[in-house]
Short mmCIF file of C-alpha atoms in Angstrom, two decimals:
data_model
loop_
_atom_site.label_atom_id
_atom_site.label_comp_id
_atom_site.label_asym_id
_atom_site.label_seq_id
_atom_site.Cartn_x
_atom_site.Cartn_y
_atom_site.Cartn_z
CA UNK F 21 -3.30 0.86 -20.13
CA UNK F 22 -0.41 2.17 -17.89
CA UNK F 23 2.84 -0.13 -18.11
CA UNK F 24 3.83 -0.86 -14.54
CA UNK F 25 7.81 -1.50 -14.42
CA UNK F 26 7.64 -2.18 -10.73
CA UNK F 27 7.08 -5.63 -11.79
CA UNK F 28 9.94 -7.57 -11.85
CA UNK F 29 10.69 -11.23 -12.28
CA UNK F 30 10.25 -12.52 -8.63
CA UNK F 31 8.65 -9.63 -6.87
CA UNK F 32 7.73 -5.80 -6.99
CA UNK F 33 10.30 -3.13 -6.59
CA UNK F 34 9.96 0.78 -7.62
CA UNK F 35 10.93 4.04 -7.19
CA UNK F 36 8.80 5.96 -4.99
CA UNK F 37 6.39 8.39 -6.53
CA UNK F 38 5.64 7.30 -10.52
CA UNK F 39 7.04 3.55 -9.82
CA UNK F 40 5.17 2.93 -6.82
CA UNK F 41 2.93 4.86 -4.93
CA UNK F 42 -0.65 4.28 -3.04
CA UNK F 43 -2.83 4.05 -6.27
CA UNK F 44 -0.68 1.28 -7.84
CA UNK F 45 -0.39 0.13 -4.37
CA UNK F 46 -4.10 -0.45 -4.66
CA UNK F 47 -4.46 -1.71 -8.30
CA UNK F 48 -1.66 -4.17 -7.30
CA UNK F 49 -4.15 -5.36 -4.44
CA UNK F 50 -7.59 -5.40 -6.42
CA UNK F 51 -5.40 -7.79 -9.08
CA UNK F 52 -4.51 -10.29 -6.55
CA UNK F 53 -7.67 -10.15 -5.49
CA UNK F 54 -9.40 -10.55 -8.78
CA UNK F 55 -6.39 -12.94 -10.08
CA UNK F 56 -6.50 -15.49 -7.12
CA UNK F 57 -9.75 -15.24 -5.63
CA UNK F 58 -9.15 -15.73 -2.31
CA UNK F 59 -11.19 -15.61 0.86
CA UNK F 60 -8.45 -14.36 3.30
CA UNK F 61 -4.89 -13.28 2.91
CA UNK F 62 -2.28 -11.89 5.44
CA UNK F 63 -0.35 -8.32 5.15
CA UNK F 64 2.54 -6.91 6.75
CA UNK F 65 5.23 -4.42 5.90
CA UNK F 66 8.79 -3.12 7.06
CA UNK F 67 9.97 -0.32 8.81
CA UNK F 68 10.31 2.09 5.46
CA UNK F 69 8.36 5.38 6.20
CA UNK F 70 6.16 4.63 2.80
CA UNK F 71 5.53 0.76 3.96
CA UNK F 72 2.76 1.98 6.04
CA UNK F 73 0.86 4.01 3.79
CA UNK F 74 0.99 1.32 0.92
CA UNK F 75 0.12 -1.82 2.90
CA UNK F 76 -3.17 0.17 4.11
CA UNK F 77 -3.62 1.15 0.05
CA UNK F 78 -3.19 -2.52 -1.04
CA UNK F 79 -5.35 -3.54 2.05
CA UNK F 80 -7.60 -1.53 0.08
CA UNK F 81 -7.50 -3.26 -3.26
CA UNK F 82 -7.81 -6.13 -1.57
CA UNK F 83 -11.17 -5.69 0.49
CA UNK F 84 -12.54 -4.23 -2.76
CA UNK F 85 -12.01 -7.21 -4.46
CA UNK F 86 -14.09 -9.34 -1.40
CA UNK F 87 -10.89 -10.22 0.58
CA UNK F 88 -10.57 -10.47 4.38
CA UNK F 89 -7.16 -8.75 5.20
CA UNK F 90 -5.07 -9.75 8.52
CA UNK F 91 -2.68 -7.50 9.21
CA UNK F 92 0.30 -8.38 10.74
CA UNK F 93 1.69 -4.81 11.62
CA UNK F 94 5.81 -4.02 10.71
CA UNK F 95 7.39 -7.32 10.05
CA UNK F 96 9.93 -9.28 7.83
CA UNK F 97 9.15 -11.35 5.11
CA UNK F 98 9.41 -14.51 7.03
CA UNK F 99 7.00 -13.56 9.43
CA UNK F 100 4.39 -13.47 6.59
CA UNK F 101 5.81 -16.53 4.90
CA UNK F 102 4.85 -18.10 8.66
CA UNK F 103 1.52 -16.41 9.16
CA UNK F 104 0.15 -17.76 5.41
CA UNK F 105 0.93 -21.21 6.50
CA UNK F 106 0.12 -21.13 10.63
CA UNK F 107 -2.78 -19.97 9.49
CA UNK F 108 -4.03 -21.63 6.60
CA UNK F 109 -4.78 -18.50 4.82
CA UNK F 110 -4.89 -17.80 0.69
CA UNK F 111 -1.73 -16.13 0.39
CA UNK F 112 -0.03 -13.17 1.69
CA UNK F 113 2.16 -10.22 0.79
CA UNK F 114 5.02 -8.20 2.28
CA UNK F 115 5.23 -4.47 1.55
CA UNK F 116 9.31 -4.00 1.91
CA UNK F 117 12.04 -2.47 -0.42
CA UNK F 118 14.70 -4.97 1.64
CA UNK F 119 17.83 -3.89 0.74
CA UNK F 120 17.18 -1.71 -1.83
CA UNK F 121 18.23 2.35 -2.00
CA UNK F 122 15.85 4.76 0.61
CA UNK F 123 13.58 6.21 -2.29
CA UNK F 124 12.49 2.16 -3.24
CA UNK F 125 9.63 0.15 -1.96
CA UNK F 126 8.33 -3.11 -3.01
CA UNK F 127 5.88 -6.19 -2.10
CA UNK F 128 6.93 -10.07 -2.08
CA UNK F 129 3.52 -12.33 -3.09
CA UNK F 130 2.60 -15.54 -1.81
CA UNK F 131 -0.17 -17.88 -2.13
CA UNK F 132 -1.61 -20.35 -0.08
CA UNK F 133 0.86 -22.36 1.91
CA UNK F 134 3.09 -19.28 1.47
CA UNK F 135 4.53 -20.68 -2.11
CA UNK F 136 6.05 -17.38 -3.91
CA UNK F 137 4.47 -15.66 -6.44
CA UNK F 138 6.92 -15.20 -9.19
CA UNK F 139 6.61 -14.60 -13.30
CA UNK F 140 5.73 -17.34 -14.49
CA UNK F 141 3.40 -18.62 -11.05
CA UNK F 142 1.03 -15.56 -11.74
CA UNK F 143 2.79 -12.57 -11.21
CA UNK F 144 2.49 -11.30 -14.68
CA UNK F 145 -1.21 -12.04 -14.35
CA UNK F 146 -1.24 -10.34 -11.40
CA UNK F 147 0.36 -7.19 -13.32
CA UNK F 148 -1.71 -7.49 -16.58
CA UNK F 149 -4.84 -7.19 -14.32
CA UNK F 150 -3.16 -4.18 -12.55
CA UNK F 151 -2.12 -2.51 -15.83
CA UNK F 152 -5.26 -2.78 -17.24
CA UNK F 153 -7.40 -1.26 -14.35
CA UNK F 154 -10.90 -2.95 -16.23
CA UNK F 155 -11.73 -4.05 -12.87
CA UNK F 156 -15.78 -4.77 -12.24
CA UNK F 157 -17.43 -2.25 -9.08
CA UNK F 158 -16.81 -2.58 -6.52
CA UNK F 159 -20.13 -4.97 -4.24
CA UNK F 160 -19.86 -3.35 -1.27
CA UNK F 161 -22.08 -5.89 0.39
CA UNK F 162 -19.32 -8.40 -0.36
CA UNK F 163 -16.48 -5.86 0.05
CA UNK F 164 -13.85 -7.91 2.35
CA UNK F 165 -13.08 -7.35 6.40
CA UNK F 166 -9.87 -5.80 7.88
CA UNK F 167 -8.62 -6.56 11.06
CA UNK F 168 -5.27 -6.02 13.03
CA UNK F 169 -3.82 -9.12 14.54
CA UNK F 170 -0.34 -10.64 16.12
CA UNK F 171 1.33 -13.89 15.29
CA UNK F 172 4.28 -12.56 17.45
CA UNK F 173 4.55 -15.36 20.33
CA UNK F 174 3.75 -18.09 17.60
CA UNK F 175 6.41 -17.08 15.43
CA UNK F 176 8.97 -17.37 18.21
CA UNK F 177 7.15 -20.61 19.33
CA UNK F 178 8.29 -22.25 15.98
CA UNK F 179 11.69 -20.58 15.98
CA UNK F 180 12.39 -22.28 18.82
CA UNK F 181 11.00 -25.28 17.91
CA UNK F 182 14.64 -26.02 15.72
CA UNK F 183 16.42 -26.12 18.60
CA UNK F 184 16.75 -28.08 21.59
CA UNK F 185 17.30 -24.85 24.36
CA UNK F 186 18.45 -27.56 26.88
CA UNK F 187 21.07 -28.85 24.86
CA UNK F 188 22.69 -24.68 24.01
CA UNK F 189 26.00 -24.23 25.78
CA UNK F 190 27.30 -20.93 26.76
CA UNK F 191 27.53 -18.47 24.07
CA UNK F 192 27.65 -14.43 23.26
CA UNK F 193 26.19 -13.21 19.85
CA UNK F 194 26.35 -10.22 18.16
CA UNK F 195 23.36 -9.64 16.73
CA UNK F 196 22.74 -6.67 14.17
CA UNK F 197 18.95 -5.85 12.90
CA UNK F 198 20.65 -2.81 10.99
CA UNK F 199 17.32 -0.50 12.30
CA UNK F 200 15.16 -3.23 10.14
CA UNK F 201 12.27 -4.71 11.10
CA UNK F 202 14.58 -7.76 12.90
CA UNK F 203 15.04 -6.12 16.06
CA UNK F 204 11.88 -6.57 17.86
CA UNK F 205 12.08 -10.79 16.70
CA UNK F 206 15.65 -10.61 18.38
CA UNK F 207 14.37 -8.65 21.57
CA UNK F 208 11.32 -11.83 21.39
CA UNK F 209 14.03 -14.39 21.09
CA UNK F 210 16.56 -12.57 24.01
CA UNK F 211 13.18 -12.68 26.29
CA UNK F 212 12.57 -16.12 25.78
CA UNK F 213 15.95 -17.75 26.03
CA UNK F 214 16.10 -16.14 29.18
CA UNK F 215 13.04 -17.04 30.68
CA UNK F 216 14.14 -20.66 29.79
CA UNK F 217 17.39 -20.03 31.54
CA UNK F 218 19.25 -20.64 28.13
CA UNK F 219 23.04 -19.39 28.51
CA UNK F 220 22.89 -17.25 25.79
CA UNK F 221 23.83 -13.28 25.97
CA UNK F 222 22.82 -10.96 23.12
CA UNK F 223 25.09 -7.94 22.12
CA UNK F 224 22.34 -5.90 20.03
CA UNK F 225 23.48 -2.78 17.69
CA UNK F 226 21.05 -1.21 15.46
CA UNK F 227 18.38 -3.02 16.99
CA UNK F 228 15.76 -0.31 17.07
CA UNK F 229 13.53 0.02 14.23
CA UNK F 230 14.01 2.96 12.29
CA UNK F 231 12.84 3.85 8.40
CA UNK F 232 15.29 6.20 8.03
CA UNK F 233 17.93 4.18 8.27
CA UNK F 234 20.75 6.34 10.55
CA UNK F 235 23.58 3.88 10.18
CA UNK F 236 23.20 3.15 6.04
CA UNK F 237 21.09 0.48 4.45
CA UNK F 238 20.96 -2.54 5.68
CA UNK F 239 23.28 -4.81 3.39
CA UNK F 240 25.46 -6.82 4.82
CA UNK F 241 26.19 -8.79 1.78
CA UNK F 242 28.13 -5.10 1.01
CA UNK F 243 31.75 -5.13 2.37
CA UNK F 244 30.82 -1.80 3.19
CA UNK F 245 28.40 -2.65 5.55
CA UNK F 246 29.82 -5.34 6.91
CA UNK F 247 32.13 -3.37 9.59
CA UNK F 248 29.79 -2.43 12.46
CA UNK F 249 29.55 -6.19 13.32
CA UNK F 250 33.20 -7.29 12.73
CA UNK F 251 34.15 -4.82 15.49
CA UNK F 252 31.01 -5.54 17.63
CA UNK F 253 32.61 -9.21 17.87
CA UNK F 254 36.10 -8.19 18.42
CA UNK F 255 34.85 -5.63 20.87
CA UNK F 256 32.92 -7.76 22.96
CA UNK F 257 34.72 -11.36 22.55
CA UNK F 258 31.97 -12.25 21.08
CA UNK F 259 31.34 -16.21 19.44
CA UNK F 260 29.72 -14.73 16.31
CA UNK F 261 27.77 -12.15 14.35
CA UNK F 262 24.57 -12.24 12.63
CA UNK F 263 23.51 -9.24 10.71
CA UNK F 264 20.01 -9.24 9.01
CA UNK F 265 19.13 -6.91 6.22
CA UNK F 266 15.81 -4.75 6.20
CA UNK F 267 12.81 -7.30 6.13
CA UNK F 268 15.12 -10.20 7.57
CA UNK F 269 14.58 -12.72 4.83
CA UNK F 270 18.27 -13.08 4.63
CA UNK F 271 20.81 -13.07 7.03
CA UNK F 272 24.59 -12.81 7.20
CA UNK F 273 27.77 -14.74 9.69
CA UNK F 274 30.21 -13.73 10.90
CA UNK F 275 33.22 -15.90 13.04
CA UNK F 276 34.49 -14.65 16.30
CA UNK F 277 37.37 -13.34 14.64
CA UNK F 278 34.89 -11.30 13.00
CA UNK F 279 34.88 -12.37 9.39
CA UNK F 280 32.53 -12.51 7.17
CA UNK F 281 31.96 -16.74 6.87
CA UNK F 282 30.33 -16.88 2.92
CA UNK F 283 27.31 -18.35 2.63
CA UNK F 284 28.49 -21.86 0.67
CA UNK F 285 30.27 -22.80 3.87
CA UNK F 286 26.79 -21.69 6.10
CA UNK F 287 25.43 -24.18 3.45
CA UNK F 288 27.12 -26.82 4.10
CA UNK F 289 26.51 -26.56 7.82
CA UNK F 290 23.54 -26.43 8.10
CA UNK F 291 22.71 -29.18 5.53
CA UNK F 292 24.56 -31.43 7.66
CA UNK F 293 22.72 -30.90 10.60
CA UNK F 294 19.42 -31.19 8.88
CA UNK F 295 20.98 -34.66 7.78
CA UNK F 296 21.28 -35.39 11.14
CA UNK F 297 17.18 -35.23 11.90
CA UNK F 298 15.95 -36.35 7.90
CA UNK F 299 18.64 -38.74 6.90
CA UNK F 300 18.66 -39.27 3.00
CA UNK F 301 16.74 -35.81 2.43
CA UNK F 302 17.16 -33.65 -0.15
CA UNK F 303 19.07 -30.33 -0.03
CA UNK F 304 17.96 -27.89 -2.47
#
């Protein structure tokens, strides 16, 4: 048995090469499948240059196991949180390394209704299976489907579905994807706030996706990183910045004085204008 120390407590993170590579990629992928059972689960993966290589290996696993695979294509972790549940599908996982150094890659696990996977909600199953590799042969008369789809348009459909575009007053945004896999969601959103006729103007830097990451790692929570879009907003005149990080599960403010607003106060915001629509709900 082979221990596998990409396994962390919430997710999977490794070093490329003996951490993580395309055959754990598709042990990972053959526990799921064995672990969980299910009929039909939805992949998807950032814009690392290894992301690629071991979605397709896990996609693997996975339709050895019996499992129908959807993939998604390059996206960010929310866009396969919103595919398991739009679709009703078993679960779903997100090859991406996030934040993390350029020689890391990772996965994020959900089940059905897109409810993380963690340690102690069967990841460690999930990794006992994996270590093991006692897996029974593969039925290839059962062996599962793959198939290439795009949730895209619905994604943006339910975006939008937050705000009310009619009631958005003028306003300039910096927005930087930091070459992640947020820039072609922003160019989605840009397209149809204009075809609505919503005042809004984008200012986009590091919008196009790009694995090897020319302007440094997307991280805004680093001060380091942080500078780009303060000047962007001074720059420009700008209302605010937002700057996502590499799979766009997180996302960072920034005033149009361009300083970085910490995320208690964003918090507090926006609990008080979900208030507004669930009076008496809970904020967690």
């Amino acid at each position: 048995m082979t221990k596998l120390t990409c396994f962390k407590a919430y997710d999977i993170r490794g070093r490329l090469g003996e951490e993580l590579n395309e055959d754990i990629a598709w042990r990972i992928g053959r526990a799921y499948g064995e672990y969980l059972k299910p009929k039909t689960i939805v992949l998807g993966g950032d814009v690392r240059l290894t992301s690629e290589a071991l979605k397709l290996a896990l996609a693997k696993g996975l339709q050895d196991a019996g499992v129908d695979v959807l993939d998604i294509g390059m996206s960010g972790t929310e866009e396969i949180y919103f595919a398991t549940f739009h679709l009703g599908v078993d679960g779903g996982i997100e090859v991406t390394a996030s934040h993390n150094p350029m020689d890391y890659n990772g996965m994020k696990l959900v089940r059905e209704g897109a409810r993380p996977i963690s340690g102690d909600t069967g990841l460690r199953d999930v990794q006992r299976l994996a270590e093991a590799g006692d897996f029974p042969p593969v039925n290839e008369a059962a062996r599962g489907s793959y198939r290439q789809i795009s949730l895209r348009d619905a994604y943006i459909d339910h975006l939008l579905g937050y705000i009310s575009v009619n009631n958005l007053t003028p306003l300039k945004l910096v927005v930087n994807s930091g070459n992640g896999a947020a820039g072609p969601v922003i160019d989605a959103i840009e397209a149809r706030l204009k075809a609505l006729g919503a005042p809004v103007e984008f200012i986009k830097i590091h919008n196009t996706p790009d694995g090897t990451f020319p302007n440094g790692i997307p991280n805004p929570l680093l001060p380091e990183c942080r500078d780009d879009t303060r000047k962007a907003v001074i720059e420009h005149g700008a209302d605010m910045g937002i700057a996502f990080d590499g799979d766009f599960d997180r996302c960072f403010l920034f005033d149009e004085k361009g300083q970085f607003i910490e995320g208690y106060y964003i918090v507090g915001l926006l609990a008080e204008a979900f208030l507004e629509k669930h009076p008496g709900a809970k904020i967690i």
